[in-house]
Amino acid sequence: MHSAGQGAGPAGLVLAGRLTPARFAELVDGPGLRDVDEWYLCGPLALTEAVTTVLQDRGVAPQDVHRELFVAPVAAPADLGPAVVPATLEVTLDGRTTSVTTIGDESLLEASLRAGLDAPYSCTGGACGTCRGLLRGGTVHLQQSWALTPSELAQGWVLSCQARPTSPRVVLDLDQG
């Protein structure tokens, strides 16, 4: 299903105009959408949260709802979390592992790019999930994690653009993202 906020939209568009939680609930309860296995939502935070609530009210498991935000919400200032420490980052990308030492409070993505890796990324704000990877060792602090579900966070997924090391050694697998 695709929704366009303005105008009639392209041919074949299911819905035009502003999508409200009530309108989405009508669509979900109608024919054709009852047997969806996984939901991929893209839009502003308020809309994706409202749609997620409608889906969860209908028994859709949180791990079956994936979100990408148009814009990451502005974070409250100064939640620096645990102390960031210099670390040896071992990052696996395209089957090769590269070691680089982080500098200052740079993110794992920034360290990877500085090392010359073609690490995946897009928004650098924690909203899109393009830079996601699996943390296989060490600890990090995520400044934002809008693109990850609580279940994904519990499994060790991180956003390299938001992850800063809090242990002297960090192992990141970008091939799993």
XYZ file of N, CA and C in Angstrom:
531
model
N 0.846 -1.162 0.000
C 0.000 0.000 0.000
C 0.895 1.229 0.000
N 0.514 2.212 -0.733
C 1.265 3.461 -0.813
C 0.288 4.603 -0.600
N 0.700 5.590 0.156
C -0.148 6.747 0.415
C 0.598 8.009 0.022
N -0.060 8.879 -0.730
C 0.527 10.168 -1.093
C -0.206 11.253 -0.327
N 0.547 12.147 0.275
C -0.052 13.177 1.107
C -0.766 14.270 0.341
N -0.384 14.517 -0.925
C -0.980 15.604 -1.682
C -1.318 15.129 -3.078
N -2.349 15.696 -3.647
C -2.707 15.425 -5.025
C -3.255 14.022 -5.218
N -3.562 13.722 -6.456
C -4.154 12.431 -6.791
C -3.126 11.320 -6.785
N -1.872 11.654 -6.991
C -0.827 10.639 -6.951
C -0.741 9.855 -8.240
N 0.235 8.932 -8.308
C 0.440 8.147 -9.516
C -0.690 7.145 -9.729
N -0.794 6.656 -10.961
C -1.798 5.643 -11.276
C -1.593 4.428 -10.384
N -2.694 3.829 -9.963
C -2.606 2.636 -9.133
C -2.451 2.928 -7.654
N -2.489 4.190 -7.277
C -2.335 4.564 -5.875
C -3.547 4.088 -5.086
N -3.298 3.427 -3.983
C -4.380 2.917 -3.156
C -5.059 4.035 -2.388
N -4.306 5.013 -1.966
C -4.825 6.022 -1.054
C -4.181 7.364 -1.356
N -4.978 8.408 -1.390
C -4.440 9.757 -1.557
C -4.953 10.617 -0.414
N -4.189 11.617 -0.037
C -4.553 12.481 1.076
C -3.868 12.043 2.351
N -4.110 12.791 3.405
C -3.450 12.533 4.688
C -3.935 11.213 5.283
N -2.994 10.373 5.662
C -3.308 9.092 6.286
C -3.455 9.301 7.789
N -4.627 9.004 8.308
C -4.877 9.114 9.746
C -4.894 7.715 10.351
N -4.702 7.597 11.665
C -4.793 6.275 12.296
C -6.147 5.603 12.042
N -7.234 6.372 12.068
C -8.562 5.792 11.830
C -8.679 5.252 10.405
N -8.188 6.011 9.437
C -8.242 5.559 8.032
C -7.364 4.333 7.842
N -6.197 4.320 8.458
C -5.322 3.158 8.346
C -5.989 1.929 8.967
N -6.652 2.102 10.113
C -7.350 0.982 10.765
C -8.419 0.411 9.840
N -9.162 1.278 9.142
C -10.168 0.810 8.183
C -9.521 -0.029 7.086
N -8.395 0.441 6.576
C -7.707 -0.285 5.508
C -7.192 -1.638 5.990
N -6.599 -1.657 7.174
C -6.043 -2.902 7.714
C -7.148 -3.918 7.962
N -8.303 -3.459 8.404
C -9.409 -4.360 8.702
C -10.138 -4.826 7.445
N -9.851 -4.194 6.329
C -10.507 -4.559 5.077
C -9.833 -5.753 4.413
N -10.383 -6.180 3.285
C -9.813 -7.337 2.582
C -8.433 -7.023 2.004
N -7.613 -8.029 1.951
C -6.313 -7.905 1.299
C -5.151 -7.564 2.203
N -5.413 -7.049 3.389
C -4.307 -6.661 4.258
C -4.270 -7.457 5.560
N -5.161 -8.388 5.728
C -5.209 -9.151 6.976
C -4.065 -10.147 7.107
N -3.543 -10.617 5.993
C -2.540 -11.683 6.027
C -1.121 -11.199 5.741
N -0.844 -9.952 6.004
C 0.497 -9.410 5.785
C 1.429 -9.957 6.862
N 2.573 -10.517 6.450
C 3.522 -11.100 7.405
C 4.365 -10.045 8.103
N 4.850 -9.065 7.338
C 5.691 -8.017 7.909
C 5.277 -6.684 7.311
N 5.400 -5.643 8.118
C 5.017 -4.301 7.721
C 6.258 -3.419 7.667
N 6.405 -2.672 6.579
C 7.514 -1.732 6.406
C 6.911 -0.337 6.279
N 7.184 0.493 7.264
C 6.601 1.825 7.329
C 7.666 2.871 7.061
N 7.307 3.885 6.293
C 8.220 4.988 6.044
C 7.409 6.271 6.119
N 7.871 7.199 6.943
C 7.157 8.454 7.097
C 7.679 9.206 8.293
N 6.995 10.273 8.683
C 7.419 11.020 9.869
C 7.154 10.204 11.140
N 7.861 10.536 12.214
C 7.788 9.775 13.463
C 6.360 9.620 13.970
N 5.604 10.702 14.042
C 4.248 10.627 14.602
C 3.372 9.655 13.810
N 3.483 9.677 12.491
C 2.683 8.779 11.661
C 3.102 7.326 11.875
N 4.400 7.052 11.834
C 4.837 5.660 11.986
C 4.510 5.127 13.377
N 4.562 5.977 14.399
C 4.172 5.532 15.747
C 2.680 5.229 15.807
N 1.854 6.077 15.201
C 0.405 5.856 15.209
C 0.037 4.583 14.456
N 0.645 4.369 13.297
C 0.372 3.171 12.506
C 0.859 1.926 13.251
N 2.005 2.018 13.901
C 2.513 0.896 14.700
C 1.528 0.539 15.804
N 0.961 1.535 16.453
C -0.029 1.285 17.509
C -1.256 0.570 16.952
N -1.748 1.012 15.798
C -2.898 0.355 15.164
C -2.567 -1.109 14.886
N -1.382 -1.366 14.352
C -0.992 -2.744 14.037
C -0.870 -3.590 15.297
N -0.244 -3.053 16.336
C -0.080 -3.815 17.573
C -1.429 -4.062 18.241
N -2.364 -3.127 18.121
C -3.715 -3.333 18.651
C -4.424 -4.490 17.944
N -3.961 -4.822 16.750
C -4.550 -5.918 15.988
C -3.707 -7.194 16.062
N -2.771 -7.213 17.006
C -2.015 -8.433 17.260
C -0.746 -8.608 16.453
N -0.329 -7.590 15.716
C 0.921 -7.692 14.958
C 2.087 -7.583 15.941
N 2.997 -8.532 15.878
C 4.146 -8.555 16.789
C 5.099 -7.403 16.473
N 5.705 -6.807 17.498
C 6.623 -5.680 17.275
C 7.750 -6.000 16.291
N 8.264 -7.227 16.299
C 9.365 -7.565 15.393
C 8.917 -7.652 13.930
N 7.611 -7.616 13.682
C 7.098 -7.663 12.317
C 6.784 -6.275 11.759
N 7.126 -5.238 12.522
C 6.914 -3.855 12.082
C 8.278 -3.175 11.994
N 8.636 -2.726 10.800
C 9.933 -2.085 10.553
C 9.665 -0.643 10.132
N 10.451 0.289 10.671
C 10.218 1.704 10.389
C 11.459 2.371 9.824
N 11.207 3.294 8.915
C 12.232 4.222 8.445
C 11.598 5.602 8.524
N 12.302 6.530 9.133
C 11.745 7.866 9.326
C 12.233 8.818 8.248
N 11.358 9.739 7.832
C 11.764 10.783 6.895
C 12.840 11.649 7.517
N 12.645 12.020 8.776
C 13.565 12.887 9.496
C 13.655 12.374 10.917
N 14.862 12.292 11.445
C 15.022 11.876 12.838
C 14.568 13.005 13.748
N 13.821 12.686 14.796
C 13.434 13.722 15.753
C 14.670 14.340 16.398
N 14.547 15.585 16.776
C 15.657 16.262 17.437
C 15.766 15.715 18.851
N 16.956 15.278 19.214
C 17.175 14.683 20.529
C 17.241 15.758 21.598
N 16.862 15.368 22.790
C 17.066 16.255 23.927
C 18.567 16.432 24.096
N 19.031 17.630 24.375
C 20.471 17.854 24.456
C 21.114 17.130 25.634
N 22.354 16.759 25.420
C 23.277 16.329 26.463
C 22.977 15.026 27.169
N 22.341 14.040 26.505
C 22.346 12.700 27.083
C 23.555 12.000 26.489
N 24.684 12.213 27.105
C 25.922 11.657 26.582
C 26.086 10.189 26.929
N 25.326 9.701 27.892
C 25.396 8.289 28.248
C 26.721 7.942 28.885
N 27.088 6.653 28.827
C 28.355 6.218 29.410
C 29.538 6.911 28.734
N 30.640 6.959 29.435
C 31.835 7.615 28.905
C 32.318 6.920 27.639
N 32.559 7.719 26.616
C 33.129 7.210 25.370
C 34.625 7.060 25.581
N 35.167 5.919 25.141
C 36.595 5.658 25.327
C 37.242 5.368 23.979
N 38.543 5.667 23.837
C 39.241 5.250 22.622
C 39.178 3.729 22.535
N 38.976 3.223 21.338
C 38.815 1.778 21.187
C 39.468 1.286 19.915
N 39.830 0.024 19.938
C 40.205 -0.668 18.713
C 38.919 -1.228 18.130
N 38.553 -0.734 16.969
C 37.350 -1.189 16.277
C 37.758 -2.217 15.238
N 37.184 -3.402 15.326
C 37.361 -4.430 14.307
C 36.047 -4.512 13.548
N 36.066 -4.054 12.312
C 34.835 -3.997 11.525
C 34.942 -4.949 10.338
N 33.920 -5.785 10.174
C 33.865 -6.715 9.050
C 32.914 -6.151 8.007
N 33.423 -6.028 6.786
C 32.649 -5.511 5.664
C 33.110 -6.231 4.407
N 32.175 -6.748 3.656
C 32.476 -7.484 2.420
C 33.427 -8.649 2.675
N 33.260 -9.304 3.825
C 34.053 -10.486 4.144
C 35.451 -10.213 4.654
N 35.833 -8.958 4.780
C 37.169 -8.601 5.266
C 37.056 -7.850 6.582
N 37.967 -8.149 7.499
C 37.978 -7.466 8.790
C 39.117 -6.458 8.817
N 38.796 -5.236 9.196
C 39.762 -4.145 9.282
C 39.766 -3.616 10.708
N 40.949 -3.313 11.230
C 41.074 -2.718 12.567
C 41.432 -1.247 12.437
N 40.786 -0.432 13.253
C 41.062 0.998 13.289
C 40.856 1.469 14.728
N 41.658 2.426 15.153
C 41.499 2.997 16.487
C 40.599 4.218 16.390
N 39.580 4.259 17.227
C 38.681 5.411 17.225
C 39.392 6.612 17.839
N 38.981 7.796 17.404
C 39.576 9.042 17.883
C 38.481 9.889 18.518
N 38.735 10.360 19.732
C 37.773 11.238 20.408
C 36.430 10.565 20.577
N 35.379 11.309 20.248
C 34.037 10.751 20.401
C 33.418 10.374 19.053
N 34.265 10.042 18.071
C 33.723 9.699 16.759
C 32.907 8.405 16.826
N 31.951 8.301 15.929
C 31.107 7.115 15.849
C 31.869 5.982 15.161
N 31.314 4.784 15.262
C 31.923 3.646 14.573
C 31.911 3.872 13.065
N 30.866 4.511 12.552
C 30.814 4.836 11.128
C 31.935 5.796 10.754
N 32.109 6.859 11.528
C 33.159 7.843 11.223
C 34.539 7.191 11.234
N 34.792 6.316 12.193
C 36.083 5.623 12.253
C 36.255 4.710 11.043
N 35.184 4.026 10.650
C 35.241 3.127 9.491
C 35.533 3.900 8.210
N 34.872 5.028 8.032
C 35.103 5.850 6.839
C 36.516 6.425 6.839
N 36.981 6.849 8.007
C 38.342 7.381 8.110
C 39.366 6.316 7.730
N 39.045 5.042 7.997
C 39.945 3.935 7.651
C 39.855 3.567 6.170
N 39.012 4.287 5.421
C 38.911 4.040 3.986
C 37.893 2.983 3.595
N 37.082 2.532 4.541
C 36.070 1.526 4.223
C 34.872 2.173 3.533
N 34.247 1.425 2.648
C 33.042 1.884 1.965
C 31.825 1.425 2.771
N 31.765 1.871 4.028
C 30.703 1.454 4.949
C 29.369 2.053 4.510
N 28.287 1.284 4.626
C 26.982 1.795 4.209
C 26.438 2.837 5.183
N 25.852 3.890 4.647
C 25.178 4.899 5.469
C 24.347 5.791 4.568
N 23.440 6.535 5.179
C 22.646 7.493 4.433
C 22.399 8.739 5.273
N 21.503 8.664 6.248
C 21.056 9.872 6.948
C 22.008 10.361 8.038
N 22.784 9.504 8.619
C 23.681 9.751 9.763
C 22.956 10.318 10.984
N 21.644 10.149 11.046
C 20.873 10.648 12.176
C 20.142 9.569 12.957
N 20.380 8.303 12.627
C 19.731 7.215 13.351
C 18.327 6.902 12.885
N 17.925 7.453 11.735
C 16.543 7.286 11.280
C 16.363 6.242 10.192
N 17.352 6.047 9.328
C 17.104 5.216 8.145
C 17.489 3.750 8.314
N 18.468 3.450 9.126
C 18.888 2.065 9.330
C 19.870 1.534 8.304
N 20.294 2.349 7.360
C 21.229 1.891 6.332
C 22.545 1.415 6.930
N 22.978 2.016 8.015
C 24.285 1.719 8.610
C 24.228 0.632 9.681
N 23.132 -0.091 9.774
C 22.988 -1.077 10.848
C 23.997 -2.203 10.713
N 24.439 -2.672 11.859
C 25.374 -3.786 11.914
C 25.181 -4.537 13.216
N 25.795 -5.693 13.300
C 25.670 -6.537 14.482
C 26.901 -6.365 15.361
N 26.685 -5.980 16.603
C 27.775 -5.817 17.560
C 28.147 -7.202 18.084
N 29.348 -7.659 17.746
C 29.785 -9.007 18.120
C 30.732 -9.000 19.312
N 31.158 -7.825 19.742
C 32.040 -7.735 20.895
C 32.152 -6.310 21.377
N 32.372 -6.144 22.679
C 32.509 -4.820 23.259
C 31.162 -4.192 23.560
N 31.236 -2.935 23.966
C 30.022 -2.183 24.281
C 30.071 -0.818 23.612
N 28.886 -0.300 23.311
C 28.765 1.018 22.690
C 27.595 1.754 23.324
N 27.589 3.057 23.129
C 26.439 3.882 23.498
C 25.816 4.377 22.200
N 24.510 4.157 22.044
C 23.786 4.660 20.878
C 23.134 5.987 21.250
N 23.511 7.046 20.547
C 22.893 8.343 20.822
C 21.431 8.351 20.388
N 21.129 7.726 19.277
C 19.762 7.578 18.766
C 19.643 6.167 18.203
N 18.440 5.647 18.204
C 18.245 4.323 17.589
C 16.845 4.217 17.007
N 16.396 5.266 16.337
C 15.042 5.316 15.791
C 14.764 4.174 14.828
N 15.751 3.711 14.101
C 15.531 2.712 13.053
C 15.560 1.276 13.564
N 15.787 1.076 14.858
C 15.849 -0.279 15.410
C 14.714 -0.507 16.399
N 14.185 -1.718 16.386
C 13.150 -2.082 17.353
C 13.813 -2.501 18.662
N 13.075 -2.517 19.763
C 13.645 -3.014 21.019
C 14.187 -4.439 20.886
N 13.519 -5.263 20.115
C 13.979 -6.637 19.900
C 15.322 -6.661 19.169
N 15.463 -5.822 18.147
C 16.732 -5.758 17.410
C 17.859 -5.255 18.308
N 17.566 -4.270 19.134
C 18.576 -3.768 20.071
C 19.015 -4.873 21.030
N 18.056 -5.645 21.523
C 18.371 -6.738 22.451
C 19.211 -7.825 21.787
N 19.070 -7.982 20.471
C 19.838 -8.983 19.726
C 21.245 -8.501 19.390
N 21.544 -7.230 19.676
C 22.881 -6.711 19.431
C 23.023 -5.850 18.191
N 21.920 -5.524 17.530
C 21.998 -4.644 16.370
C 22.281 -3.222 16.834
N 23.108 -2.518 16.074
C 23.432 -1.123 16.362
C 23.408 -0.328 15.063
N 23.344 0.973 15.198
C 23.483 1.885 14.062
C 24.879 2.472 14.154
N 25.728 2.162 13.186
C 27.128 2.585 13.288
C 27.272 4.102 13.305
N 26.320 4.821 12.729
C 26.402 6.289 12.734
C 26.137 6.873 14.118
N 25.515 6.105 14.987
C 25.148 6.582 16.320
C 25.934 5.903 17.433
N 26.643 4.826 17.113
C 27.343 4.029 18.122
C 28.723 4.604 18.410
N 28.975 4.810 19.698
C 30.283 5.280 20.156
C 30.796 4.289 21.187
N 32.094 3.941 21.110
C 32.621 2.872 21.974
C 32.653 3.252 23.451
N 32.273 2.294 24.292
C 32.380 2.461 25.744
C 33.244 1.353 26.340
N 33.904 0.597 25.476
C 34.863 -0.428 25.907
C 36.093 -0.305 25.015
N 37.257 -0.802 25.453
C 38.485 -0.612 24.679
C 38.549 -1.413 23.379
N 37.665 -2.387 23.213
C 37.637 -3.178 21.975
C 36.184 -3.342 21.555
N 35.908 -3.065 20.279
C 34.561 -3.198 19.730
C 34.661 -3.994 18.436
N 33.775 -4.974 18.288
C 33.742 -5.806 17.085
C 32.384 -5.601 16.414
N 32.403 -5.105 15.183
C 31.186 -4.768 14.448
C 31.145 -5.532 13.136
N 30.032 -6.194 12.867
C 29.840 -6.944 11.624
C 28.834 -6.198 10.759
N 29.314 -5.543 9.716
C 28.433 -4.815 8.801
C 27.915 -5.704 7.681
N 28.426 -6.919 7.573
C 27.931 -7.840 6.553
C 26.578 -8.429 6.929
N 26.199 -8.343 8.182
C 24.930 -8.910 8.639
C 23.769 -7.941 8.497
N 24.055 -6.665 8.234
C 22.996 -5.653 8.172
C 22.167 -5.787 6.967
